[in-house]
mmCIF file of C-alpha atoms (C1' of nucleotides) in Angstrom:
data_model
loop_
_atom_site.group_PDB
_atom_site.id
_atom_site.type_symbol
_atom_site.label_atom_id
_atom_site.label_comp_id
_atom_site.label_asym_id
_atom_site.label_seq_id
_atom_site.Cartn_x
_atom_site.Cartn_y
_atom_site.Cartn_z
ATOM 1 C CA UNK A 1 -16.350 -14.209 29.073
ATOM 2 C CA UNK A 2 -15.796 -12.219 25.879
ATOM 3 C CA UNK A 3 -12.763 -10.047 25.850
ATOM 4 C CA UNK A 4 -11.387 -8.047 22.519
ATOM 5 C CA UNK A 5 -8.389 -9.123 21.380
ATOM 6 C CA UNK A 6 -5.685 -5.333 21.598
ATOM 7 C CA UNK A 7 -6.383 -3.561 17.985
ATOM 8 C CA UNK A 8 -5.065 0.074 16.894
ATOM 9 C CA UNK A 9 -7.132 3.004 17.620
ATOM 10 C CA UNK A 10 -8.243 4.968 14.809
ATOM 11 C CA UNK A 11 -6.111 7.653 15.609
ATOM 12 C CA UNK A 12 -3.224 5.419 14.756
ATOM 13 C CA UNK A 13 -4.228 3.581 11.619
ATOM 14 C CA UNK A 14 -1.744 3.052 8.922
ATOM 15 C CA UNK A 15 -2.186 3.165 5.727
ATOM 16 C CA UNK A 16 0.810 1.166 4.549
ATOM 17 C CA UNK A 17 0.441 -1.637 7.305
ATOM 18 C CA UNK A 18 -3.557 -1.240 5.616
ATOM 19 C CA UNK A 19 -2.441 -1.543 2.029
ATOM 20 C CA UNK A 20 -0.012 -4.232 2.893
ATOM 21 C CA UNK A 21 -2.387 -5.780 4.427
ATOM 22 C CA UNK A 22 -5.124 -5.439 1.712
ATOM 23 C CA UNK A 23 -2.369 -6.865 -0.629
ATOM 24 C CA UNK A 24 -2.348 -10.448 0.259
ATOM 25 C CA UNK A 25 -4.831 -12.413 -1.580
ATOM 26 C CA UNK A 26 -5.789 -14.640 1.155
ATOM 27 C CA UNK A 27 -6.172 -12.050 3.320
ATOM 28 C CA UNK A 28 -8.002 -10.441 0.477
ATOM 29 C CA UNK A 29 -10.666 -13.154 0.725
ATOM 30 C CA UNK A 30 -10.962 -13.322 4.419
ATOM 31 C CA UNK A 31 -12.329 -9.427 4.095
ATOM 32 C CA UNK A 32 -14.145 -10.134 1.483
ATOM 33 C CA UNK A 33 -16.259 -12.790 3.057
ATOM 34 C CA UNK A 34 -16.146 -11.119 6.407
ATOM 35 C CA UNK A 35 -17.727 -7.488 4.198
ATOM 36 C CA UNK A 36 -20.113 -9.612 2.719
ATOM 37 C CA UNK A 37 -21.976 -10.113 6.137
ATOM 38 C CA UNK A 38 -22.854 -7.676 8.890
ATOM 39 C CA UNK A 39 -22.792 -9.829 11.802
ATOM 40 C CA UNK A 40 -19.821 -10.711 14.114
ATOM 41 C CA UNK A 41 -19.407 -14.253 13.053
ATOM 42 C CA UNK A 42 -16.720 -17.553 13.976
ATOM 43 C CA UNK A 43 -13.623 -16.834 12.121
ATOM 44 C CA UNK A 44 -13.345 -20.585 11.363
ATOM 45 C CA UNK A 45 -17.063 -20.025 9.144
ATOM 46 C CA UNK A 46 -15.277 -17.600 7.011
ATOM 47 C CA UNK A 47 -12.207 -19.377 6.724
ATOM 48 C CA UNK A 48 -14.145 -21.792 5.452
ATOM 49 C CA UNK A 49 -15.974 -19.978 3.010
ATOM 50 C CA UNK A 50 -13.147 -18.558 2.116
ATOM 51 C CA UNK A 51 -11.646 -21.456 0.800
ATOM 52 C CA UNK A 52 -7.852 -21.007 1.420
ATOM 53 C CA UNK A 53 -5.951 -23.887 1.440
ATOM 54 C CA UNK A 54 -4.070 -22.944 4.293
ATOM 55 C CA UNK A 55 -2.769 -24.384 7.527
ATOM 56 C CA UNK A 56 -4.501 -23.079 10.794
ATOM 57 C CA UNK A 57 -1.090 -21.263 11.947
ATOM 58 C CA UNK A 58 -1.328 -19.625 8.949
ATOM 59 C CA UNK A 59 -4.961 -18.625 9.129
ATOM 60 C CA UNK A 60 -4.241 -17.407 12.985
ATOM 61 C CA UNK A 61 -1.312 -15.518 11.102
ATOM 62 C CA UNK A 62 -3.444 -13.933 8.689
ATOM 63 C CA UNK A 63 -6.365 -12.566 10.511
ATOM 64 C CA UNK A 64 -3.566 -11.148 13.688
ATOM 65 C CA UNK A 65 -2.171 -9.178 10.469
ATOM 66 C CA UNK A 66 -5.913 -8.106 9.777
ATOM 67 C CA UNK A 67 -6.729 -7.081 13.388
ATOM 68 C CA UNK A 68 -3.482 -5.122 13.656
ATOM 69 C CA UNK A 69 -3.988 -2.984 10.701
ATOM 70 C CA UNK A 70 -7.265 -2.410 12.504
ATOM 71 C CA UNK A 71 -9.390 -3.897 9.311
ATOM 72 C CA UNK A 72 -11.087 -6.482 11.903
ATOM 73 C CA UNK A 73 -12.221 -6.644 15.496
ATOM 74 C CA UNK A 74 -11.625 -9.964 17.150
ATOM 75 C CA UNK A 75 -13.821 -11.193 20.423
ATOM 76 C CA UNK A 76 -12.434 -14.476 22.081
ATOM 77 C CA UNK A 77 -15.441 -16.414 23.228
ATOM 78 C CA UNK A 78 -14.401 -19.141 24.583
ATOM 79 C CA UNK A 79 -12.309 -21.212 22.058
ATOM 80 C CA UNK A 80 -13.655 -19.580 19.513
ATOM 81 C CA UNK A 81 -12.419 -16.107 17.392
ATOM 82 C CA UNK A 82 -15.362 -13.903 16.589
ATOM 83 C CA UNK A 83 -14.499 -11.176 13.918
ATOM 84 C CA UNK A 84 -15.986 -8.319 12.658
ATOM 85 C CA UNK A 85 -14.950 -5.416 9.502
ATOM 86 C CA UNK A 86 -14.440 -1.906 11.820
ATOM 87 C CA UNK A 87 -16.552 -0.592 9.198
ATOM 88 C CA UNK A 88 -17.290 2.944 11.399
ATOM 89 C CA UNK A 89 -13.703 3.020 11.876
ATOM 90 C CA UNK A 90 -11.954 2.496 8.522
ATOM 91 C CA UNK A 91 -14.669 4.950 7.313
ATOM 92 C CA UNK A 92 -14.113 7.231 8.976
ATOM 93 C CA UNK A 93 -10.162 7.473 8.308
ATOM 94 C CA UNK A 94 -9.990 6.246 4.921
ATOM 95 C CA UNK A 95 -13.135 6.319 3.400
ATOM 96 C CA UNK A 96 -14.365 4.556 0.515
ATOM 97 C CA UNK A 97 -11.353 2.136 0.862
ATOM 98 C CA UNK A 98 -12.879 -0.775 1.808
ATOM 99 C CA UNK A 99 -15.848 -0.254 -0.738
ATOM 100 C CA UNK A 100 -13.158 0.141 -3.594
ATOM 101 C CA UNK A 101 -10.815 -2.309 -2.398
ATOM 102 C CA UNK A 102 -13.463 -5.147 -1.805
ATOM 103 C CA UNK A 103 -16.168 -4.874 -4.223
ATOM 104 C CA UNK A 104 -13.905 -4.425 -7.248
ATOM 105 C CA UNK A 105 -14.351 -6.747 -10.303
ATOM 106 C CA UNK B 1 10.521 10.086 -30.799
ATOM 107 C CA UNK B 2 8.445 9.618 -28.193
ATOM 108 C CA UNK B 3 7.430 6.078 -26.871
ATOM 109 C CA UNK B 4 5.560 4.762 -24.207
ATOM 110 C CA UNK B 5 6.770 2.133 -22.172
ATOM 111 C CA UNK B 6 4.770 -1.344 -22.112
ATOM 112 C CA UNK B 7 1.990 -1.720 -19.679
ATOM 113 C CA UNK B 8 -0.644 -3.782 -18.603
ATOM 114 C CA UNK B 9 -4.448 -3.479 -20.549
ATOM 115 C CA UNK B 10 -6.809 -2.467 -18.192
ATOM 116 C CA UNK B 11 -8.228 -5.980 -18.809
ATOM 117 C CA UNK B 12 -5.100 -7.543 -17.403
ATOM 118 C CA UNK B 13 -5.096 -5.170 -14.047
ATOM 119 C CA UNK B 14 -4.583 -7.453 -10.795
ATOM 120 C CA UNK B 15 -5.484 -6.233 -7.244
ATOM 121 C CA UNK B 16 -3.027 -7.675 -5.619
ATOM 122 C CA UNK B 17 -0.424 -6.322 -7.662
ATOM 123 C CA UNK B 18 -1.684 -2.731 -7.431
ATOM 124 C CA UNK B 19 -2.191 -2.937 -3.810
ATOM 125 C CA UNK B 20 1.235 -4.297 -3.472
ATOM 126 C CA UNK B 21 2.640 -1.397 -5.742
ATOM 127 C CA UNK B 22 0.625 0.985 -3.151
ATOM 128 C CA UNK B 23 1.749 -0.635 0.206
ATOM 129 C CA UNK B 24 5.124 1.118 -0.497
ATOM 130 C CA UNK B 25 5.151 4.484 0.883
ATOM 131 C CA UNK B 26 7.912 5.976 -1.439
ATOM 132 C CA UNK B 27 5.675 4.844 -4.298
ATOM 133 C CA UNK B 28 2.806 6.186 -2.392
ATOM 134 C CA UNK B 29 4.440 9.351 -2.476
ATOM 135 C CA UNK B 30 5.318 9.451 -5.961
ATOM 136 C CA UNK B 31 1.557 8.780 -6.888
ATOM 137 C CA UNK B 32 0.634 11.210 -4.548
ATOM 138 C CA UNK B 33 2.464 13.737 -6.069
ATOM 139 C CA UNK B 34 1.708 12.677 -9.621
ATOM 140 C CA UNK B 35 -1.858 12.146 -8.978
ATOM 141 C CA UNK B 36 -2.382 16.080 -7.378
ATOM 142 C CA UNK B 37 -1.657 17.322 -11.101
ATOM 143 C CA UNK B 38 -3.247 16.159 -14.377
ATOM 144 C CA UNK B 39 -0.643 16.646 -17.247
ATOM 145 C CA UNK B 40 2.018 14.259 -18.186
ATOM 146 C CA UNK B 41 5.150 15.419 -16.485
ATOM 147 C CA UNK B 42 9.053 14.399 -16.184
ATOM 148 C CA UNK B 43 9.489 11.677 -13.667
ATOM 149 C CA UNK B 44 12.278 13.629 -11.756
ATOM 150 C CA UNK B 45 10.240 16.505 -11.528
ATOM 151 C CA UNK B 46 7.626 14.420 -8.952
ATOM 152 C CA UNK B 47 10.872 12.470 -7.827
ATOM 153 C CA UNK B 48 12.070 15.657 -6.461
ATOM 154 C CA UNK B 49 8.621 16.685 -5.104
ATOM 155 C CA UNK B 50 7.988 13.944 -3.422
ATOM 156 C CA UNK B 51 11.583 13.984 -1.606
ATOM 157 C CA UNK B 52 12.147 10.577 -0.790
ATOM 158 C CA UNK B 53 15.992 10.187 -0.039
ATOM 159 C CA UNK B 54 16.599 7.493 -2.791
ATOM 160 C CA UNK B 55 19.112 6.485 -5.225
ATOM 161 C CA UNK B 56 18.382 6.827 -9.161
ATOM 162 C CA UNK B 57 17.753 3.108 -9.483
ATOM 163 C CA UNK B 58 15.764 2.737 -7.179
ATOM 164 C CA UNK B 59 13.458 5.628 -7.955
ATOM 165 C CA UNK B 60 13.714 3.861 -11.505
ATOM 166 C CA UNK B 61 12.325 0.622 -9.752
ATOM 167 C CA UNK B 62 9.842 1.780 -8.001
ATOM 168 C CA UNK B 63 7.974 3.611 -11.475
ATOM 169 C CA UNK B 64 9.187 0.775 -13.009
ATOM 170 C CA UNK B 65 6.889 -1.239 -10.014
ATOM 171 C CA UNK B 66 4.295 1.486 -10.571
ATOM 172 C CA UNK B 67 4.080 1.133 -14.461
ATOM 173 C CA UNK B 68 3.874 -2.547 -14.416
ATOM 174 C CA UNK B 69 1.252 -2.598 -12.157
ATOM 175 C CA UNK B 70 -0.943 -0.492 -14.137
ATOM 176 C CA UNK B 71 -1.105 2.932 -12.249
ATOM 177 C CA UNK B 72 1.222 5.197 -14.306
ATOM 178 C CA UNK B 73 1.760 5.050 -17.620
ATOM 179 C CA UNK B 74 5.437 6.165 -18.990
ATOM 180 C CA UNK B 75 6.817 7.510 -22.394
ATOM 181 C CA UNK B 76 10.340 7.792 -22.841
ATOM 182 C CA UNK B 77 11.293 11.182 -24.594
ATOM 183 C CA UNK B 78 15.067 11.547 -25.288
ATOM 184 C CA UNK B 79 16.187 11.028 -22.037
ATOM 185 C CA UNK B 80 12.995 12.298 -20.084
ATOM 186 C CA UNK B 81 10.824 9.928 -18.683
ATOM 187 C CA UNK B 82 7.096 11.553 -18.696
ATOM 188 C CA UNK B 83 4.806 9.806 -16.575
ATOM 189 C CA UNK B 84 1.020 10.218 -16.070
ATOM 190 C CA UNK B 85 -1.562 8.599 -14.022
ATOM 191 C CA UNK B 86 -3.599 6.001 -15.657
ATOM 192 C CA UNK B 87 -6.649 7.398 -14.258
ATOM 193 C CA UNK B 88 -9.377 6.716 -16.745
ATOM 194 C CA UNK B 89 -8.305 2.856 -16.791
ATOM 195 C CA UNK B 90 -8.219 2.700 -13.141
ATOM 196 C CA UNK B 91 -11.296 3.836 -12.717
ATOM 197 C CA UNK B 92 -12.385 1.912 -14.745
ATOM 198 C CA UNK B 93 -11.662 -1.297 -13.351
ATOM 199 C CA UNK B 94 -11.612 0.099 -9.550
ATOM 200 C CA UNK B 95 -13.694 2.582 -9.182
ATOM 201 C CA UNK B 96 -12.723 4.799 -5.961
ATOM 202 C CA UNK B 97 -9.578 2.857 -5.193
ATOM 203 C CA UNK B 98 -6.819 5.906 -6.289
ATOM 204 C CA UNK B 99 -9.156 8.341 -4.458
ATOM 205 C CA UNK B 100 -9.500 6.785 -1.080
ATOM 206 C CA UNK B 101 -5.589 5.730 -1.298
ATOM 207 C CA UNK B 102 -3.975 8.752 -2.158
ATOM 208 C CA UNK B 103 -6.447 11.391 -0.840
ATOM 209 C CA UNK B 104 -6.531 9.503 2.493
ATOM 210 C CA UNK B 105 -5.179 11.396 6.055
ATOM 211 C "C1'" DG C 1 33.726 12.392 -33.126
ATOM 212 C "C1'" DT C 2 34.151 13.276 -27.323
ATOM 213 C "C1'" DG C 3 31.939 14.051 -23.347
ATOM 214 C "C1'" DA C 4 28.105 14.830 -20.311
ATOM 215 C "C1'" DT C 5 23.387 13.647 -18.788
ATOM 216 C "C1'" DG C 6 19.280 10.857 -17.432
ATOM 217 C "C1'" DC C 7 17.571 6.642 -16.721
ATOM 218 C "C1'" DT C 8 17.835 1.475 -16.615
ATOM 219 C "C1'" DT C 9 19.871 -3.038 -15.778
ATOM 220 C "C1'" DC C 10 22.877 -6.098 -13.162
ATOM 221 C "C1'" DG C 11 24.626 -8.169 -9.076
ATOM 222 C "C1'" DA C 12 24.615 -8.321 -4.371
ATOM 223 C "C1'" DC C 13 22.920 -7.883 0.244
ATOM 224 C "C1'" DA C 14 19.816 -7.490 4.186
ATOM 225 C "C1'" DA C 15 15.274 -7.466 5.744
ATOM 226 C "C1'" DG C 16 10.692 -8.979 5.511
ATOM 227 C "C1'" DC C 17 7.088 -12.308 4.727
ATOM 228 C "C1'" DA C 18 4.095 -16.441 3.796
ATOM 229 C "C1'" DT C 19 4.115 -20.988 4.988
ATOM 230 C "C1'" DC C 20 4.144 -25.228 7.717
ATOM 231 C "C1'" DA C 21 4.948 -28.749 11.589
ATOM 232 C "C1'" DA C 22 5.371 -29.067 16.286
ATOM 233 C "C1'" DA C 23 4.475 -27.543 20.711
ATOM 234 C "C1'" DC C 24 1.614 -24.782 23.672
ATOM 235 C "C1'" DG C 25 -2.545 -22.717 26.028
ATOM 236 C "C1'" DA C 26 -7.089 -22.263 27.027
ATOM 237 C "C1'" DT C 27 -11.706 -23.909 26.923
ATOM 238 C "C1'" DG C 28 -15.173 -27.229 26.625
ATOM 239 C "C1'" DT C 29 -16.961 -32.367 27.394
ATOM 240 C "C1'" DG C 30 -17.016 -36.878 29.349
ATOM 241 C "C1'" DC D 1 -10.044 -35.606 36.668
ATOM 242 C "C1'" DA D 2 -8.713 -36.913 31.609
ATOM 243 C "C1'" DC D 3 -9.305 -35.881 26.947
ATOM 244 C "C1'" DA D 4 -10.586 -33.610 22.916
ATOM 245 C "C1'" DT D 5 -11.014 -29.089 20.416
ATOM 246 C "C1'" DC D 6 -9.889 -24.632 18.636
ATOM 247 C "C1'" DG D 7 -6.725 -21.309 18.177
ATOM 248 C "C1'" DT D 8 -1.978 -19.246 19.018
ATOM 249 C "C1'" DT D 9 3.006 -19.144 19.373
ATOM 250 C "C1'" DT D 10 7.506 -20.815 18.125
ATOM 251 C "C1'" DG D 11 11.083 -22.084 15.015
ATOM 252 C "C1'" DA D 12 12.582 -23.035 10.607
ATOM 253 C "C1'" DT D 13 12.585 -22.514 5.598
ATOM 254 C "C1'" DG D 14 12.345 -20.570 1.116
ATOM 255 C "C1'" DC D 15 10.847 -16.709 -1.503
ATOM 256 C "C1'" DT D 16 10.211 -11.890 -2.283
ATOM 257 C "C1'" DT D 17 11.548 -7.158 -1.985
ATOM 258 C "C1'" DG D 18 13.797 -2.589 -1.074
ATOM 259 C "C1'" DT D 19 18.183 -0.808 -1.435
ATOM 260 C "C1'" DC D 20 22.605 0.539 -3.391
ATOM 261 C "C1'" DG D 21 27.066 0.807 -6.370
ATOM 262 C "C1'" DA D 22 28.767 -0.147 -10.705
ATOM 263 C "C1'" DA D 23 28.154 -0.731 -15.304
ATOM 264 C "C1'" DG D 24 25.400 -0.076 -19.424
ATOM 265 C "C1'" DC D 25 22.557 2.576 -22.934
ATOM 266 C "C1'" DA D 26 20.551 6.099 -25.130
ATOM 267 C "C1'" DT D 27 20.342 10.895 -26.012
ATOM 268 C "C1'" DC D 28 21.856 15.620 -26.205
ATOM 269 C "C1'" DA D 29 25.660 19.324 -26.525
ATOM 270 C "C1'" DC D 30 29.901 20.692 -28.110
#
DNA sequence: GTGATGCTTCGACAAGCATCAAACGATGTG
DNA sequence: CACATCGTTTGATGCTTGTCGAAGCATCAC
């Protein structure tokens, strides 16, 4: 049975629990992987092609700091973490954030 | 004699350290402050706008933070600091990004 | 010159954070 | 059932960072 994993409402988004969270550069390239696609898809495929060299504790650290800034939604199927970019959401608070903040170069 | 303070080339701008610079909400609130007007102005007059109950040094870290990181640029005139918004360079390099950060609410 | 003013640097401290190994929990497979 | 698998939590460690007081450094006024 799928069940969300407890994330902010829009309502309370925070922009400097956002930006800190923006600021990490492995965190960085978890969102940028995870904006690249549309689709909800196994956290463990874009921690892969993500490339960190991280432990998993740290991984499982990273993308709880992700889901409570509200940048990701995360569905437990089974063992598995499926995460998504609250696109609709961060839009609508902050928008064009995500757009600058992940397609720079 | 007027003269600016050393700074990053636009070239040389990292995302990690201006999102790190960002995260902080004093900062935010200097840049805030700095970035609703367009003409160079004296660093304790946005200081005092933007109200944050600090000490001297470390209102002088934090633009110190800011500077380094590429977001204001500072020139030192007699004892005045003026500081601007490096808004052409940032836009440059991250097009959007000082918008959706300090426009956000 | 002396003194005042505005900002920066230094040194210290407390809090926060990224990281890992080990242990844990839950889910799937035999 | 036992066992493997995937992810999380815990605890510990070292580094970074925000903060301040005190001292330092220019600059301006007298």
């Amino acid at each position: 049975m799928p069940r969300a994993l407890p994330e902010p409402s829009v309502d309370s988004f925070d922009l400097t629990v956002i930006l800190s969270a923006l600021a990490e550069p492995g965190r960085r390239a978890l969102m940028t992987e995870l904006y690249r696609g549309s689709e909800p898809i196994d956290c463990a495929v874009i921690a892969e092609k993500a490339d960190l060299g991280l432990s998993s504790p740290t991984i499982s650290h990273h993308y709880r700091v992700l889901r409570e800034a509200g940048l990701i939604r995360t569905i437990a199927e089974g063992r598995k973490r499926i995460v998504t970019v609250r696109r609709l959401d961060m839009e609508a608070r902050f928008p064009g954030l995500l757009s600058a903040v992940l397609t720079g170069r």
